[in-house]
Amino acid sequence: MSINLFDLSGKIALITGSTHGLGMAMAEGLGKAGATILVNGNSSQQKIDDAVAHYESLGIKAKGYKFDVTDEAEVINAVQKIQKEVGPIDILVNNAGIIKRTPLEDMAVADFKQVIDVDLVSPFIVSKHVVRGMIERKQGKIINMCSMMSELGRNTVGAYAAAKGGLKMLTRNMATEWAKHNIQINGIGPGYFATAQTAPIRVDGHPFNEFIINRTPSAKWGDPNDLAGAAIFLSSRASNFVNGHILYVDGGILATIGKPNNED
Ligand code: GCO
Protein backbone atom coordinates (compact mmCIF):
# COMPACT_ATOMS: atom_id res chain seq x y z
CA MET A 1 0.00 0.00 0.00
CA SER A 2 1.59 3.29 -1.03
CA ILE A 3 1.83 6.04 1.60
CA ASN A 4 1.61 9.63 0.43
CA LEU A 5 4.07 11.36 2.74
CA PHE A 6 2.82 14.73 1.53
CA ASP A 7 -0.90 14.17 2.09
CA LEU A 8 -2.42 16.89 4.31
CA SER A 9 -6.00 15.56 4.25
CA GLY A 10 -7.79 16.28 7.52
CA LYS A 11 -5.24 18.89 8.60
CA ILE A 12 -6.17 22.48 9.51
CA ALA A 13 -3.66 25.13 8.42
CA LEU A 14 -3.54 28.79 9.50
CA ILE A 15 -1.48 30.95 7.14
CA THR A 16 -1.14 34.54 8.33
CA GLY A 17 -1.16 37.13 5.57
CA SER A 18 -2.77 34.71 3.08
CA THR A 19 -5.03 37.08 1.14
CA HIS A 20 -2.32 37.57 -1.52
CA GLY A 21 1.30 37.03 -2.56
CA LEU A 22 3.52 34.29 -1.20
CA GLY A 23 1.07 33.51 1.61
CA MET A 24 -1.67 32.77 -0.90
CA ALA A 25 0.68 30.69 -3.06
CA MET A 26 1.69 28.55 -0.09
CA ALA A 27 -1.91 28.26 1.14
CA GLU A 28 -3.02 27.10 -2.31
CA GLY A 29 -0.35 24.38 -2.17
CA LEU A 30 -1.38 23.23 1.30
CA GLY A 31 -5.05 23.29 0.25
CA LYS A 32 -4.40 21.24 -2.88
CA ALA A 33 -2.56 18.73 -0.67
CA GLY A 34 -5.79 18.35 1.33
CA ALA A 35 -5.57 20.85 4.19
CA THR A 36 -8.41 23.12 5.27
CA ILE A 37 -7.12 26.68 4.89
CA LEU A 38 -7.68 29.38 7.51
CA VAL A 39 -7.21 32.66 5.70
CA ASN A 40 -5.89 35.62 7.67
CA GLY A 41 -5.50 39.26 6.86
CA ASN A 42 -5.91 42.58 8.66
CA SER A 43 -6.55 45.08 5.89
CA SER A 44 -10.19 44.52 4.95
CA GLN A 45 -12.92 41.91 5.36
CA GLN A 46 -13.58 42.19 1.63
CA LYS A 47 -10.03 41.07 0.83
CA ILE A 48 -10.46 38.08 3.14
CA ASP A 49 -13.84 37.19 1.63
CA ASP A 50 -12.37 37.47 -1.89
CA ALA A 51 -9.45 35.22 -0.91
CA VAL A 52 -11.79 32.61 0.61
CA ALA A 53 -13.82 32.63 -2.62
CA HIS A 54 -10.58 32.17 -4.59
CA TYR A 55 -9.55 29.13 -2.55
CA GLU A 56 -13.05 27.65 -2.80
CA SER A 57 -12.97 28.13 -6.60
CA LEU A 58 -9.96 25.78 -6.55
CA GLY A 59 -11.92 23.18 -4.57
CA ILE A 60 -10.11 24.07 -1.33
CA LYS A 61 -11.98 24.24 2.00
CA ALA A 62 -11.32 27.70 3.44
CA LYS A 63 -12.56 30.04 6.16
CA GLY A 64 -11.48 33.63 6.81
CA TYR A 65 -10.34 35.28 10.05
CA LYS A 66 -9.55 38.99 10.22
CA PHE A 67 -7.16 39.79 13.04
CA ASP A 68 -4.00 41.80 13.68
CA VAL A 69 -1.13 39.38 14.29
CA THR A 70 0.69 42.01 16.36
CA ASP A 71 -2.22 42.35 18.83
CA GLU A 72 -2.03 39.54 21.41
CA ALA A 73 -5.66 39.99 22.54
CA GLU A 74 -6.88 39.69 18.93
CA VAL A 75 -4.68 36.62 18.39
CA ILE A 76 -5.98 34.89 21.55
CA ASN A 77 -9.56 35.61 20.49
CA ALA A 78 -8.97 34.37 16.93
CA VAL A 79 -7.31 31.11 18.04
CA GLN A 80 -10.22 30.41 20.42
CA LYS A 81 -12.76 31.21 17.67
CA ILE A 82 -10.96 28.92 15.20
CA GLN A 83 -10.80 26.10 17.73
CA LYS A 84 -14.57 26.40 18.30
CA GLU A 85 -15.63 26.89 14.67
CA VAL A 86 -13.18 24.69 12.76
CA GLY A 87 -10.98 22.71 15.12
CA PRO A 88 -7.38 22.57 16.37
CA ILE A 89 -4.67 24.20 14.25
CA ASP A 90 -2.31 21.48 12.98
CA ILE A 91 -0.14 23.72 10.76
CA LEU A 92 0.81 27.35 11.40
CA VAL A 93 2.57 29.38 8.71
CA ASN A 94 3.78 32.72 10.12
CA ASN A 95 3.87 34.55 6.81
CA ALA A 96 2.42 38.01 7.51
CA GLY A 97 5.13 40.61 7.04
CA ILE A 98 5.97 44.10 5.90
CA ILE A 99 9.06 45.81 4.52
CA LYS A 100 10.13 49.45 4.60
CA ARG A 101 13.00 50.38 2.28
CA THR A 102 14.82 53.33 3.87
CA PRO A 103 18.53 54.00 4.57
CA LEU A 104 19.08 53.27 8.27
CA GLU A 105 20.34 56.76 8.99
CA ASP A 106 17.07 58.18 7.67
CA MET A 107 14.70 55.63 9.18
CA ALA A 108 12.21 56.76 11.82
CA VAL A 109 12.43 54.69 15.02
CA ALA A 110 8.68 54.13 14.82
CA ASP A 111 9.07 52.64 11.33
CA PHE A 112 11.93 50.40 12.47
CA LYS A 113 9.86 49.19 15.42
CA GLN A 114 6.83 48.52 13.19
CA VAL A 115 8.85 46.23 10.91
CA ILE A 116 10.24 44.36 13.93
CA ASP A 117 6.73 44.13 15.41
CA VAL A 118 5.10 42.62 12.33
CA ASP A 119 7.98 40.50 11.02
CA LEU A 120 9.51 39.20 14.27
CA VAL A 121 7.27 39.79 17.29
CA SER A 122 4.05 38.61 15.64
CA PRO A 123 5.39 35.11 14.79
CA PHE A 124 6.24 34.84 18.50
CA ILE A 125 2.76 36.00 19.57
CA VAL A 126 0.83 33.73 17.19
CA SER A 127 3.09 30.72 17.81
CA LYS A 128 2.84 31.18 21.59
CA HIS A 129 -0.96 30.86 21.46
CA VAL A 130 -1.14 28.11 18.81
CA VAL A 131 1.61 25.92 20.25
CA ARG A 132 -0.26 25.23 23.50
CA GLY A 133 -2.79 23.10 21.61
CA MET A 134 0.00 21.40 19.67
CA ILE A 135 1.78 20.55 22.93
CA GLU A 136 -1.45 19.06 24.32
CA ARG A 137 -1.99 17.00 21.17
CA LYS A 138 1.72 16.09 20.96
CA GLN A 139 1.94 17.10 17.32
CA GLY A 140 2.13 20.18 15.12
CA LYS A 141 3.96 22.03 12.36
CA ILE A 142 5.13 25.65 12.49
CA ILE A 143 6.73 27.37 9.51
CA ASN A 144 8.25 30.85 9.91
CA MET A 145 8.68 32.89 6.75
CA CYS A 146 12.28 33.95 6.88
CA SER A 147 14.09 35.49 3.93
CA MET A 148 17.46 35.53 2.25
CA MET A 149 17.73 38.66 4.37
CA SER A 150 17.99 36.20 7.26
CA GLU A 151 21.52 35.64 5.92
CA LEU A 152 22.53 38.73 3.93
CA GLY A 153 22.07 42.47 4.28
CA ARG A 154 21.08 44.91 1.55
CA ASN A 155 21.00 48.68 1.34
CA THR A 156 17.75 50.19 2.69
CA VAL A 157 16.26 47.01 4.20
CA GLY A 158 18.08 47.06 7.57
CA ALA A 159 14.96 46.77 9.75
CA TYR A 160 13.64 43.91 7.61
CA ALA A 161 16.99 42.07 7.68
CA ALA A 162 17.20 42.52 11.47
CA ALA A 163 13.70 41.06 11.81
CA LYS A 164 14.29 38.16 9.42
CA GLY A 165 17.68 37.38 10.96
CA GLY A 166 16.00 37.32 14.35
CA LEU A 167 13.22 35.12 12.98
CA LYS A 168 15.82 32.56 11.86
CA MET A 169 17.15 32.34 15.42
CA LEU A 170 13.64 32.40 16.93
CA THR A 171 12.83 29.41 14.69
CA ARG A 172 15.85 27.55 16.06
CA ASN A 173 14.88 28.38 19.63
CA MET A 174 11.28 27.28 19.08
CA ALA A 175 12.69 23.97 17.83
CA THR A 176 14.96 23.78 20.87
CA GLU A 177 12.03 24.23 23.29
CA TRP A 178 9.14 22.51 21.47
CA ALA A 179 10.59 19.64 19.39
CA LYS A 180 10.29 17.31 22.36
CA HIS A 181 6.50 17.55 21.98
CA ASN A 182 6.69 16.12 18.43
CA ILE A 183 6.31 19.60 16.98
CA GLN A 184 8.44 20.52 13.99
CA ILE A 185 9.33 24.21 13.67
CA ASN A 186 11.20 25.28 10.54
CA GLY A 187 11.60 28.29 8.29
CA ILE A 188 11.29 28.98 4.59
CA GLY A 189 13.69 31.55 3.17
CA PRO A 190 12.52 32.87 -0.19
CA GLY A 191 14.99 34.40 -2.57
CA TYR A 192 13.69 37.09 -4.89
CA PHE A 193 10.12 36.40 -6.02
CA ALA A 194 7.81 38.22 -8.40
CA THR A 195 5.27 39.63 -5.93
CA ALA A 196 3.61 42.96 -5.11
CA GLN A 197 6.29 43.48 -2.42
CA THR A 198 9.07 43.33 -5.00
CA ALA A 199 7.17 45.01 -7.85
CA PRO A 200 8.82 48.43 -7.26
CA ILE A 201 12.33 46.95 -7.66
CA ARG A 202 11.42 44.54 -10.46
CA VAL A 203 10.30 46.88 -13.22
CA ASP A 204 12.07 46.46 -16.57
CA GLY A 205 15.19 48.55 -16.72
CA HIS A 206 15.36 48.99 -12.91
CA PRO A 207 19.02 48.39 -11.96
CA PHE A 208 17.93 46.01 -9.20
CA ASN A 209 15.98 43.89 -11.66
CA GLU A 210 19.10 43.39 -13.82
CA PHE A 211 21.18 42.80 -10.68
CA ILE A 212 18.94 39.99 -9.41
CA ILE A 213 18.77 38.29 -12.80
CA ASN A 214 22.58 38.34 -12.93
CA ARG A 215 23.11 37.46 -9.24
CA THR A 216 20.69 34.47 -9.23
CA PRO A 217 22.14 31.27 -10.77
CA SER A 218 18.64 30.41 -12.05
CA ALA A 219 18.76 33.82 -13.78
CA LYS A 220 15.14 34.71 -12.99
CA TRP A 221 12.78 35.99 -10.29
CA GLY A 222 10.99 33.20 -8.43
CA ASP A 223 7.39 32.32 -9.26
CA PRO A 224 5.30 32.28 -6.02
CA ASN A 225 4.06 28.81 -6.99
CA ASP A 226 7.68 27.62 -6.57
CA LEU A 227 7.18 27.97 -2.81
CA ALA A 228 4.23 25.55 -2.51
CA GLY A 229 6.41 22.41 -2.50
CA ALA A 230 8.58 23.65 0.36
CA ALA A 231 5.48 24.56 2.38
CA ILE A 232 3.88 21.16 1.74
CA PHE A 233 7.10 19.34 2.69
CA LEU A 234 7.52 21.24 5.97
CA SER A 235 3.79 20.79 6.77
CA SER A 236 3.72 17.04 6.12
CA ARG A 237 4.95 13.85 7.76
CA ALA A 238 7.78 13.88 5.21
CA SER A 239 9.56 16.39 7.48
CA ASN A 240 8.83 14.77 10.85
CA PHE A 241 12.55 14.63 11.73
CA VAL A 242 13.41 18.07 10.32
CA ASN A 243 13.61 20.77 13.01
CA GLY A 244 15.09 24.23 13.31
CA HIS A 245 15.95 24.20 9.62
CA ILE A 246 15.65 27.16 7.27
CA LEU A 247 14.82 25.85 3.80
CA TYR A 248 15.98 28.42 1.24
CA VAL A 249 13.97 28.54 -1.98
CA ASP A 250 16.15 31.04 -3.78
CA GLY A 251 17.23 29.83 -7.22
CA GLY A 252 20.73 29.29 -5.82
CA ILE A 253 21.45 32.93 -4.95
CA LEU A 254 22.84 32.09 -1.49
CA ALA A 255 25.13 29.44 -3.01
CA THR A 256 27.27 31.89 -4.94
CA ILE A 257 29.18 35.16 -4.73
CA GLY A 258 27.74 35.95 -8.15
CA LYS A 259 29.54 36.70 -11.40
CA PRO A 260 30.71 39.72 -13.42
CA ASN A 261 27.98 41.28 -15.58
CA ASN A 262 29.68 40.20 -18.81
CA GLU A 263 30.04 36.54 -17.76
CA ASP A 264 27.49 33.96 -18.83
C1 GCO B 1 14.18 43.56 -1.06
C2 GCO B 1 13.17 42.44 -1.27
C3 GCO B 1 13.55 41.23 -0.41
C4 GCO B 1 12.64 40.08 -0.78
C5 GCO B 1 12.81 38.85 0.05
C6 GCO B 1 14.13 38.21 -0.16
O1 GCO B 1 13.78 44.73 -1.01
O2 GCO B 1 15.38 43.23 -0.97
O3 GCO B 1 11.87 42.88 -0.95
O4 GCO B 1 13.48 41.58 0.93
O5 GCO B 1 11.31 40.49 -0.65
O6 GCO B 1 12.62 39.11 1.41
O7 GCO B 1 14.19 37.03 0.62
CSV table of C-alpha atoms and ligand atoms in Angstrom, one decimal:
chain,number,residue,atom,x,y,z
A,1,MET,CA,0.0,0.0,0.0
A,2,SER,CA,1.6,3.3,-1.0
A,3,ILE,CA,1.8,6.0,1.6
A,4,ASN,CA,1.6,9.6,0.4
A,5,LEU,CA,4.1,11.4,2.7
A,6,PHE,CA,2.8,14.7,1.5
A,7,ASP,CA,-0.9,14.2,2.1
A,8,LEU,CA,-2.4,16.9,4.3
A,9,SER,CA,-6.0,15.6,4.3
A,10,GLY,CA,-7.8,16.3,7.5
A,11,LYS,CA,-5.2,18.9,8.6
A,12,ILE,CA,-6.2,22.5,9.5
A,13,ALA,CA,-3.7,25.1,8.4
A,14,LEU,CA,-3.5,28.8,9.5
A,15,ILE,CA,-1.5,30.9,7.1
A,16,THR,CA,-1.1,34.5,8.3
A,17,GLY,CA,-1.2,37.1,5.6
A,18,SER,CA,-2.8,34.7,3.1
A,19,THR,CA,-5.0,37.1,1.1
A,20,HIS,CA,-2.3,37.6,-1.5
A,21,GLY,CA,1.3,37.0,-2.6
A,22,LEU,CA,3.5,34.3,-1.2
A,23,GLY,CA,1.1,33.5,1.6
A,24,MET,CA,-1.7,32.8,-0.9
A,25,ALA,CA,0.7,30.7,-3.1
A,26,MET,CA,1.7,28.5,-0.1
A,27,ALA,CA,-1.9,28.3,1.1
A,28,GLU,CA,-3.0,27.1,-2.3
A,29,GLY,CA,-0.3,24.4,-2.2
A,30,LEU,CA,-1.4,23.2,1.3
A,31,GLY,CA,-5.0,23.3,0.3
A,32,LYS,CA,-4.4,21.2,-2.9
A,33,ALA,CA,-2.6,18.7,-0.7
A,34,GLY,CA,-5.8,18.4,1.3
A,35,ALA,CA,-5.6,20.9,4.2
A,36,THR,CA,-8.4,23.1,5.3
A,37,ILE,CA,-7.1,26.7,4.9
A,38,LEU,CA,-7.7,29.4,7.5
A,39,VAL,CA,-7.2,32.7,5.7
A,40,ASN,CA,-5.9,35.6,7.7
A,41,GLY,CA,-5.5,39.3,6.9
A,42,ASN,CA,-5.9,42.6,8.7
A,43,SER,CA,-6.5,45.1,5.9
A,44,SER,CA,-10.2,44.5,4.9
A,45,GLN,CA,-12.9,41.9,5.4
A,46,GLN,CA,-13.6,42.2,1.6
A,47,LYS,CA,-10.0,41.1,0.8
A,48,ILE,CA,-10.5,38.1,3.1
A,49,ASP,CA,-13.8,37.2,1.6
A,50,ASP,CA,-12.4,37.5,-1.9
A,51,ALA,CA,-9.5,35.2,-0.9
A,52,VAL,CA,-11.8,32.6,0.6
A,53,ALA,CA,-13.8,32.6,-2.6
A,54,HIS,CA,-10.6,32.2,-4.6
A,55,TYR,CA,-9.5,29.1,-2.5
A,56,GLU,CA,-13.0,27.6,-2.8
A,57,SER,CA,-13.0,28.1,-6.6
A,58,LEU,CA,-10.0,25.8,-6.5
A,59,GLY,CA,-11.9,23.2,-4.6
A,60,ILE,CA,-10.1,24.1,-1.3
A,61,LYS,CA,-12.0,24.2,2.0
A,62,ALA,CA,-11.3,27.7,3.4
A,63,LYS,CA,-12.6,30.0,6.2
A,64,GLY,CA,-11.5,33.6,6.8
A,65,TYR,CA,-10.3,35.3,10.0
A,66,LYS,CA,-9.6,39.0,10.2
A,67,PHE,CA,-7.2,39.8,13.0
A,68,ASP,CA,-4.0,41.8,13.7
A,69,VAL,CA,-1.1,39.4,14.3
A,70,THR,CA,0.7,42.0,16.4
A,71,ASP,CA,-2.2,42.3,18.8
A,72,GLU,CA,-2.0,39.5,21.4
A,73,ALA,CA,-5.7,40.0,22.5
A,74,GLU,CA,-6.9,39.7,18.9
A,75,VAL,CA,-4.7,36.6,18.4
A,76,ILE,CA,-6.0,34.9,21.5
A,77,ASN,CA,-9.6,35.6,20.5
A,78,ALA,CA,-9.0,34.4,16.9
A,79,VAL,CA,-7.3,31.1,18.0
A,80,GLN,CA,-10.2,30.4,20.4
A,81,LYS,CA,-12.8,31.2,17.7
A,82,ILE,CA,-11.0,28.9,15.2
A,83,GLN,CA,-10.8,26.1,17.7
A,84,LYS,CA,-14.6,26.4,18.3
A,85,GLU,CA,-15.6,26.9,14.7
A,86,VAL,CA,-13.2,24.7,12.8
A,87,GLY,CA,-11.0,22.7,15.1
A,88,PRO,CA,-7.4,22.6,16.4
A,89,ILE,CA,-4.7,24.2,14.2
A,90,ASP,CA,-2.3,21.5,13.0
A,91,ILE,CA,-0.1,23.7,10.8
A,92,LEU,CA,0.8,27.4,11.4
A,93,VAL,CA,2.6,29.4,8.7
A,94,ASN,CA,3.8,32.7,10.1
A,95,ASN,CA,3.9,34.5,6.8
A,96,ALA,CA,2.4,38.0,7.5
A,97,GLY,CA,5.1,40.6,7.0
A,98,ILE,CA,6.0,44.1,5.9
A,99,ILE,CA,9.1,45.8,4.5
A,100,LYS,CA,10.1,49.4,4.6
A,101,ARG,CA,13.0,50.4,2.3
A,102,THR,CA,14.8,53.3,3.9
A,103,PRO,CA,18.5,54.0,4.6
A,104,LEU,CA,19.1,53.3,8.3
A,105,GLU,CA,20.3,56.8,9.0
A,106,ASP,CA,17.1,58.2,7.7
A,107,MET,CA,14.7,55.6,9.2
A,108,ALA,CA,12.2,56.8,11.8
A,109,VAL,CA,12.4,54.7,15.0
A,110,ALA,CA,8.7,54.1,14.8
A,111,ASP,CA,9.1,52.6,11.3
A,112,PHE,CA,11.9,50.4,12.5
A,113,LYS,CA,9.9,49.2,15.4
A,114,GLN,CA,6.8,48.5,13.2
A,115,VAL,CA,8.9,46.2,10.9
A,116,ILE,CA,10.2,44.4,13.9
A,117,ASP,CA,6.7,44.1,15.4
A,118,VAL,CA,5.1,42.6,12.3
A,119,ASP,CA,8.0,40.5,11.0
A,120,LEU,CA,9.5,39.2,14.3
A,121,VAL,CA,7.3,39.8,17.3
A,122,SER,CA,4.0,38.6,15.6
A,123,PRO,CA,5.4,35.1,14.8
A,124,PHE,CA,6.2,34.8,18.5
A,125,ILE,CA,2.8,36.0,19.6
A,126,VAL,CA,0.8,33.7,17.2
A,127,SER,CA,3.1,30.7,17.8
A,128,LYS,CA,2.8,31.2,21.6
A,129,HIS,CA,-1.0,30.9,21.5
A,130,VAL,CA,-1.1,28.1,18.8
A,131,VAL,CA,1.6,25.9,20.3
A,132,ARG,CA,-0.3,25.2,23.5
A,133,GLY,CA,-2.8,23.1,21.6
A,134,MET,CA,0.0,21.4,19.7
A,135,ILE,CA,1.8,20.6,22.9
A,136,GLU,CA,-1.5,19.1,24.3
A,137,ARG,CA,-2.0,17.0,21.2
A,138,LYS,CA,1.7,16.1,21.0
A,139,GLN,CA,1.9,17.1,17.3
A,140,GLY,CA,2.1,20.2,15.1
A,141,LYS,CA,4.0,22.0,12.4
A,142,ILE,CA,5.1,25.6,12.5
A,143,ILE,CA,6.7,27.4,9.5
A,144,ASN,CA,8.3,30.8,9.9
A,145,MET,CA,8.7,32.9,6.7
A,146,CYS,CA,12.3,33.9,6.9
A,147,SER,CA,14.1,35.5,3.9
A,148,MET,CA,17.5,35.5,2.2
A,149,MET,CA,17.7,38.7,4.4
A,150,SER,CA,18.0,36.2,7.3
A,151,GLU,CA,21.5,35.6,5.9
A,152,LEU,CA,22.5,38.7,3.9
A,153,GLY,CA,22.1,42.5,4.3
A,154,ARG,CA,21.1,44.9,1.6
A,155,ASN,CA,21.0,48.7,1.3
A,156,THR,CA,17.8,50.2,2.7
A,157,VAL,CA,16.3,47.0,4.2
A,158,GLY,CA,18.1,47.1,7.6
A,159,ALA,CA,15.0,46.8,9.7
A,160,TYR,CA,13.6,43.9,7.6
A,161,ALA,CA,17.0,42.1,7.7
A,162,ALA,CA,17.2,42.5,11.5
A,163,ALA,CA,13.7,41.1,11.8
A,164,LYS,CA,14.3,38.2,9.4
A,165,GLY,CA,17.7,37.4,11.0
A,166,GLY,CA,16.0,37.3,14.3
A,167,LEU,CA,13.2,35.1,13.0
A,168,LYS,CA,15.8,32.6,11.9
A,169,MET,CA,17.2,32.3,15.4
A,170,LEU,CA,13.6,32.4,16.9
A,171,THR,CA,12.8,29.4,14.7
A,172,ARG,CA,15.9,27.5,16.1
A,173,ASN,CA,14.9,28.4,19.6
A,174,MET,CA,11.3,27.3,19.1
A,175,ALA,CA,12.7,24.0,17.8
A,176,THR,CA,15.0,23.8,20.9
A,177,GLU,CA,12.0,24.2,23.3
A,178,TRP,CA,9.1,22.5,21.5
A,179,ALA,CA,10.6,19.6,19.4
A,180,LYS,CA,10.3,17.3,22.4
A,181,HIS,CA,6.5,17.5,22.0
A,182,ASN,CA,6.7,16.1,18.4
A,183,ILE,CA,6.3,19.6,17.0
A,184,GLN,CA,8.4,20.5,14.0
A,185,ILE,CA,9.3,24.2,13.7
A,186,ASN,CA,11.2,25.3,10.5
A,187,GLY,CA,11.6,28.3,8.3
A,188,ILE,CA,11.3,29.0,4.6
A,189,GLY,CA,13.7,31.5,3.2
A,190,PRO,CA,12.5,32.9,-0.2
A,191,GLY,CA,15.0,34.4,-2.6
A,192,TYR,CA,13.7,37.1,-4.9
A,193,PHE,CA,10.1,36.4,-6.0
A,194,ALA,CA,7.8,38.2,-8.4
A,195,THR,CA,5.3,39.6,-5.9
A,196,ALA,CA,3.6,43.0,-5.1
A,197,GLN,CA,6.3,43.5,-2.4
A,198,THR,CA,9.1,43.3,-5.0
A,199,ALA,CA,7.2,45.0,-7.8
A,200,PRO,CA,8.8,48.4,-7.3
A,201,ILE,CA,12.3,47.0,-7.7
A,202,ARG,CA,11.4,44.5,-10.5
A,203,VAL,CA,10.3,46.9,-13.2
A,204,ASP,CA,12.1,46.5,-16.6
A,205,GLY,CA,15.2,48.5,-16.7
A,206,HIS,CA,15.4,49.0,-12.9
A,207,PRO,CA,19.0,48.4,-12.0
A,208,PHE,CA,17.9,46.0,-9.2
A,209,ASN,CA,16.0,43.9,-11.7
A,210,GLU,CA,19.1,43.4,-13.8
A,211,PHE,CA,21.2,42.8,-10.7
A,212,ILE,CA,18.9,40.0,-9.4
A,213,ILE,CA,18.8,38.3,-12.8
A,214,ASN,CA,22.6,38.3,-12.9
A,215,ARG,CA,23.1,37.5,-9.2
A,216,THR,CA,20.7,34.5,-9.2
A,217,PRO,CA,22.1,31.3,-10.8
A,218,SER,CA,18.6,30.4,-12.1
A,219,ALA,CA,18.8,33.8,-13.8
A,220,LYS,CA,15.1,34.7,-13.0
A,221,TRP,CA,12.8,36.0,-10.3
A,222,GLY,CA,11.0,33.2,-8.4
A,223,ASP,CA,7.4,32.3,-9.3
A,224,PRO,CA,5.3,32.3,-6.0
A,225,ASN,CA,4.1,28.8,-7.0
A,226,ASP,CA,7.7,27.6,-6.6
A,227,LEU,CA,7.2,28.0,-2.8
A,228,ALA,CA,4.2,25.5,-2.5
A,229,GLY,CA,6.4,22.4,-2.5
A,230,ALA,CA,8.6,23.7,0.4
A,231,ALA,CA,5.5,24.6,2.4
A,232,ILE,CA,3.9,21.2,1.7
A,233,PHE,CA,7.1,19.3,2.7
A,234,LEU,CA,7.5,21.2,6.0
A,235,SER,CA,3.8,20.8,6.8
A,236,SER,CA,3.7,17.0,6.1
A,237,ARG,CA,4.9,13.9,7.8
A,238,ALA,CA,7.8,13.9,5.2
A,239,SER,CA,9.6,16.4,7.5
A,240,ASN,CA,8.8,14.8,10.9
A,241,PHE,CA,12.6,14.6,11.7
A,242,VAL,CA,13.4,18.1,10.3
A,243,ASN,CA,13.6,20.8,13.0
A,244,GLY,CA,15.1,24.2,13.3
A,245,HIS,CA,15.9,24.2,9.6
A,246,ILE,CA,15.6,27.2,7.3
A,247,LEU,CA,14.8,25.9,3.8
A,248,TYR,CA,16.0,28.4,1.2
A,249,VAL,CA,14.0,28.5,-2.0
A,250,ASP,CA,16.1,31.0,-3.8
A,251,GLY,CA,17.2,29.8,-7.2
A,252,GLY,CA,20.7,29.3,-5.8
A,253,ILE,CA,21.4,32.9,-4.9
A,254,LEU,CA,22.8,32.1,-1.5
A,255,ALA,CA,25.1,29.4,-3.0
A,256,THR,CA,27.3,31.9,-4.9
A,257,ILE,CA,29.2,35.2,-4.7
A,258,GLY,CA,27.7,36.0,-8.2
A,259,LYS,CA,29.5,36.7,-11.4
A,260,PRO,CA,30.7,39.7,-13.4
A,261,ASN,CA,28.0,41.3,-15.6
A,262,ASN,CA,29.7,40.2,-18.8
A,263,GLU,CA,30.0,36.5,-17.8
A,264,ASP,CA,27.5,34.0,-18.8
B,1,GCO,C1,14.2,43.6,-1.1
B,1,GCO,C2,13.2,42.4,-1.3
B,1,GCO,C3,13.6,41.2,-0.4
B,1,GCO,C4,12.6,40.1,-0.8
B,1,GCO,C5,12.8,38.8,0.1
B,1,GCO,C6,14.1,38.2,-0.2
B,1,GCO,O1,13.8,44.7,-1.0
B,1,GCO,O2,15.4,43.2,-1.0
B,1,GCO,O3,11.9,42.9,-1.0
B,1,GCO,O4,13.5,41.6,0.9
B,1,GCO,O5,11.3,40.5,-0.7
B,1,GCO,O6,12.6,39.1,1.4
B,1,GCO,O7,14.2,37.0,0.6
